[in-house]
């Protein structure tokens, strides 16, 4: 028979708490497990602040959640990997499209460039909130899906 890790199992452990801090290193509070937080999250941080704070990143190695202002969670560029195309563009750069970076995100105008390593560089016309590695990015031409991939990094 198989054994499953349950509440009484030694393998089942409570999430390890850690620091919630600013980029500058100021500790503002404690989190209940970094994996409960996602980039751009505003609610449920449980730290007092004069201005609204957003999750900027999680650091599993240090077991930390880094928070900052809304301006710090805005980015205009990202790299998308593992791209799959339904309608592959004829050119490698300067491709105009609308890009959706999460299910509830409204498509935003951007310029796409196909890189030699297979990644797609996406440069949005306006900075976007909480571009998050691991999320899908879908490229559109009007209502037609051109293709998409997975966000590797943002800047």
PDB file of N, CA and C in Angstrom, residues 39-40 56 69-78 97-102 104-111 122-132 151 154-155:
ATOM      1  N   UNK A  39       3.642  38.099  -7.820  1.00  0.00           N
ATOM      2  CA  UNK A  39       4.036  39.437  -8.257  1.00  0.00           C
ATOM      3  C   UNK A  39       2.795  40.275  -8.568  1.00  0.00           C
ATOM      4  N   UNK A  40       2.768  41.497  -8.019  1.00  0.00           N
ATOM      5  CA  UNK A  40       1.661  42.417  -8.246  1.00  0.00           C
ATOM      6  C   UNK A  40       0.565  42.326  -7.195  1.00  0.00           C
ATOM      7  N   UNK A  56       6.700  42.678  -5.244  1.00  0.00           N
ATOM      8  CA  UNK A  56       7.586  42.879  -6.387  1.00  0.00           C
ATOM      9  C   UNK A  56       8.196  41.555  -6.831  1.00  0.00           C
ATOM     10  N   UNK A  69       6.213  49.944  -4.221  1.00  0.00           N
ATOM     11  CA  UNK A  69       5.105  50.772  -4.693  1.00  0.00           C
ATOM     12  C   UNK A  69       4.590  50.277  -6.049  1.00  0.00           C
ATOM     13  N   UNK A  70       3.455  50.810  -6.464  1.00  0.00           N
ATOM     14  CA  UNK A  70       2.871  50.426  -7.756  1.00  0.00           C
ATOM     15  C   UNK A  70       3.829  50.741  -8.896  1.00  0.00           C
ATOM     16  N   UNK A  71       4.519  51.873  -8.812  1.00  0.00           N
ATOM     17  CA  UNK A  71       5.466  52.239  -9.867  1.00  0.00           C
ATOM     18  C   UNK A  71       6.551  51.184 -10.028  1.00  0.00           C
ATOM     19  N   UNK A  72       6.926  50.529  -8.929  1.00  0.00           N
ATOM     20  CA  UNK A  72       7.977  49.523  -8.983  1.00  0.00           C
ATOM     21  C   UNK A  72       7.517  48.201  -9.606  1.00  0.00           C
ATOM     22  N   UNK A  73       6.222  48.010  -9.728  1.00  0.00           N
ATOM     23  CA  UNK A  73       5.693  46.770 -10.294  1.00  0.00           C
ATOM     24  C   UNK A  73       5.302  46.951 -11.767  1.00  0.00           C
ATOM     25  N   UNK A  74       5.564  48.147 -12.313  1.00  0.00           N
ATOM     26  CA  UNK A  74       5.283  48.434 -13.724  1.00  0.00           C
ATOM     27  C   UNK A  74       6.524  48.162 -14.574  1.00  0.00           C
ATOM     28  N   UNK A  75       6.316  47.495 -15.708  1.00  0.00           N
ATOM     29  CA  UNK A  75       7.405  47.235 -16.648  1.00  0.00           C
ATOM     30  C   UNK A  75       6.882  47.356 -18.071  1.00  0.00           C
ATOM     31  N   UNK A  76       7.770  47.720 -18.975  1.00  0.00           N
ATOM     32  CA  UNK A  76       7.365  47.914 -20.366  1.00  0.00           C
ATOM     33  C   UNK A  76       7.899  46.826 -21.288  1.00  0.00           C
ATOM     34  N   UNK A  77       8.690  45.903 -20.757  1.00  0.00           N
ATOM     35  CA  UNK A  77       9.355  44.936 -21.624  1.00  0.00           C
ATOM     36  C   UNK A  77       9.391  43.578 -20.949  1.00  0.00           C
ATOM     37  N   UNK A  78       9.296  42.522 -21.762  1.00  0.00           N
ATOM     38  CA  UNK A  78       9.488  41.174 -21.236  1.00  0.00           C
ATOM     39  C   UNK A  78      10.024  40.266 -22.330  1.00  0.00           C
ATOM     40  N   UNK A  97       1.526  44.017 -32.555  1.00  0.00           N
ATOM     41  CA  UNK A  97       0.520  43.068 -32.079  1.00  0.00           C
ATOM     42  C   UNK A  97      -0.071  43.599 -30.783  1.00  0.00           C
ATOM     43  N   UNK A  98      -1.113  42.944 -30.338  1.00  0.00           N
ATOM     44  CA  UNK A  98      -1.644  43.177 -29.000  1.00  0.00           C
ATOM     45  C   UNK A  98      -1.267  41.950 -28.182  1.00  0.00           C
ATOM     46  N   UNK A  99      -0.888  42.173 -26.926  1.00  0.00           N
ATOM     47  CA  UNK A  99      -0.391  41.077 -26.092  1.00  0.00           C
ATOM     48  C   UNK A  99      -1.188  41.042 -24.801  1.00  0.00           C
ATOM     49  N   UNK A 100      -1.574  39.824 -24.424  1.00  0.00           N
ATOM     50  CA  UNK A 100      -2.300  39.589 -23.184  1.00  0.00           C
ATOM     51  C   UNK A 100      -1.377  38.786 -22.272  1.00  0.00           C
ATOM     52  N   UNK A 101      -1.134  39.297 -21.031  1.00  0.00           N
ATOM     53  CA  UNK A 101      -0.155  38.653 -20.149  1.00  0.00           C
ATOM     54  C   UNK A 101      -0.769  37.901 -18.971  1.00  0.00           C
ATOM     55  N   UNK A 102      -2.076  37.840 -18.888  1.00  0.00           N
ATOM     56  CA  UNK A 102      -2.786  37.002 -17.923  1.00  0.00           C
ATOM     57  C   UNK A 102      -4.251  36.990 -18.312  1.00  0.00           C
ATOM     58  N   UNK A 104      -7.105  37.891 -17.007  1.00  0.00           N
ATOM     59  CA  UNK A 104      -7.936  39.070 -16.783  1.00  0.00           C
ATOM     60  C   UNK A 104      -7.309  40.360 -17.316  1.00  0.00           C
ATOM     61  N   UNK A 105      -6.199  40.239 -18.001  1.00  0.00           N
ATOM     62  CA  UNK A 105      -5.489  41.393 -18.546  1.00  0.00           C
ATOM     63  C   UNK A 105      -6.106  41.802 -19.878  1.00  0.00           C
ATOM     64  N   UNK A 106      -6.279  43.081 -20.076  1.00  0.00           N
ATOM     65  CA  UNK A 106      -6.761  43.558 -21.363  1.00  0.00           C
ATOM     66  C   UNK A 106      -5.587  43.578 -22.336  1.00  0.00           C
ATOM     67  N   UNK A 107      -5.825  43.136 -23.555  1.00  0.00           N
ATOM     68  CA  UNK A 107      -4.758  43.133 -24.567  1.00  0.00           C
ATOM     69  C   UNK A 107      -4.166  44.535 -24.687  1.00  0.00           C
ATOM     70  N   UNK A 108      -2.845  44.594 -24.771  1.00  0.00           N
ATOM     71  CA  UNK A 108      -2.152  45.879 -24.868  1.00  0.00           C
ATOM     72  C   UNK A 108      -1.246  45.912 -26.089  1.00  0.00           C
ATOM     73  N   UNK A 109      -1.198  47.066 -26.784  1.00  0.00           N
ATOM     74  CA  UNK A 109      -0.354  47.166 -27.974  1.00  0.00           C
ATOM     75  C   UNK A 109       1.128  47.061 -27.628  1.00  0.00           C
ATOM     76  N   UNK A 110       1.850  46.355 -28.503  1.00  0.00           N
ATOM     77  CA  UNK A 110       3.276  46.139 -28.279  1.00  0.00           C
ATOM     78  C   UNK A 110       3.965  45.869 -29.613  1.00  0.00           C
ATOM     79  N   UNK A 111       5.288  45.927 -29.552  1.00  0.00           N
ATOM     80  CA  UNK A 111       6.121  45.567 -30.685  1.00  0.00           C
ATOM     81  C   UNK A 111       6.866  44.286 -30.317  1.00  0.00           C
ATOM     82  N   UNK A 122       9.090  41.421 -26.111  1.00  0.00           N
ATOM     83  CA  UNK A 122       7.844  42.180 -26.182  1.00  0.00           C
ATOM     84  C   UNK A 122       8.105  43.549 -25.570  1.00  0.00           C
ATOM     85  N   UNK A 123       7.906  44.607 -26.357  1.00  0.00           N
ATOM     86  CA  UNK A 123       8.053  45.978 -25.865  1.00  0.00           C
ATOM     87  C   UNK A 123       6.680  46.641 -25.931  1.00  0.00           C
ATOM     88  N   UNK A 124       6.055  46.800 -24.772  1.00  0.00           N
ATOM     89  CA  UNK A 124       4.731  47.396 -24.699  1.00  0.00           C
ATOM     90  C   UNK A 124       4.799  48.895 -24.958  1.00  0.00           C
ATOM     91  N   UNK A 125       3.748  49.453 -25.564  1.00  0.00           N
ATOM     92  CA  UNK A 125       3.671  50.895 -25.779  1.00  0.00           C
ATOM     93  C   UNK A 125       3.592  51.626 -24.442  1.00  0.00           C
ATOM     94  N   UNK A 126       2.913  51.027 -23.474  1.00  0.00           N
ATOM     95  CA  UNK A 126       2.800  51.596 -22.129  1.00  0.00           C
ATOM     96  C   UNK A 126       3.161  50.517 -21.110  1.00  0.00           C
ATOM     97  N   UNK A 127       3.803  50.920 -20.025  1.00  0.00           N
ATOM     98  CA  UNK A 127       4.185  49.961 -18.986  1.00  0.00           C
ATOM     99  C   UNK A 127       2.967  49.196 -18.488  1.00  0.00           C
ATOM    100  N   UNK A 128       3.193  47.925 -18.190  1.00  0.00           N
ATOM    101  CA  UNK A 128       2.139  47.026 -17.727  1.00  0.00           C
ATOM    102  C   UNK A 128       2.387  46.652 -16.270  1.00  0.00           C
ATOM    103  N   UNK A 129       1.310  46.385 -15.567  1.00  0.00           N
ATOM    104  CA  UNK A 129       1.397  46.033 -14.159  1.00  0.00           C
ATOM    105  C   UNK A 129       1.646  44.535 -13.989  1.00  0.00           C
ATOM    106  N   UNK A 130       2.641  44.218 -13.190  1.00  0.00           N
ATOM    107  CA  UNK A 130       2.910  42.855 -12.732  1.00  0.00           C
ATOM    108  C   UNK A 130       3.125  41.839 -13.850  1.00  0.00           C
ATOM    109  N   UNK A 131       4.050  42.135 -14.755  1.00  0.00           N
ATOM    110  CA  UNK A 131       4.468  41.121 -15.723  1.00  0.00           C
ATOM    111  C   UNK A 131       5.182  40.047 -14.905  1.00  0.00           C
ATOM    112  N   UNK A 132       4.716  38.805 -15.007  1.00  0.00           N
ATOM    113  CA  UNK A 132       5.178  37.771 -14.088  1.00  0.00           C
ATOM    114  C   UNK A 132       5.766  36.570 -14.821  1.00  0.00           C
ATOM    115  N   UNK A 151       6.267  33.749 -20.179  1.00  0.00           N
ATOM    116  CA  UNK A 151       7.129  34.864 -19.779  1.00  0.00           C
ATOM    117  C   UNK A 151       8.329  34.327 -19.013  1.00  0.00           C
ATOM    118  N   UNK A 154      11.201  39.960 -17.062  1.00  0.00           N
ATOM    119  CA  UNK A 154      10.676  41.289 -17.361  1.00  0.00           C
ATOM    120  C   UNK A 154      11.742  42.317 -17.080  1.00  0.00           C
ATOM    121  N   UNK A 155      11.572  43.493 -17.662  1.00  0.00           N
ATOM    122  CA  UNK A 155      12.480  44.613 -17.345  1.00  0.00           C
ATOM    123  C   UNK A 155      11.798  45.919 -17.687  1.00  0.00           C
TER     124      UNK A 155
END
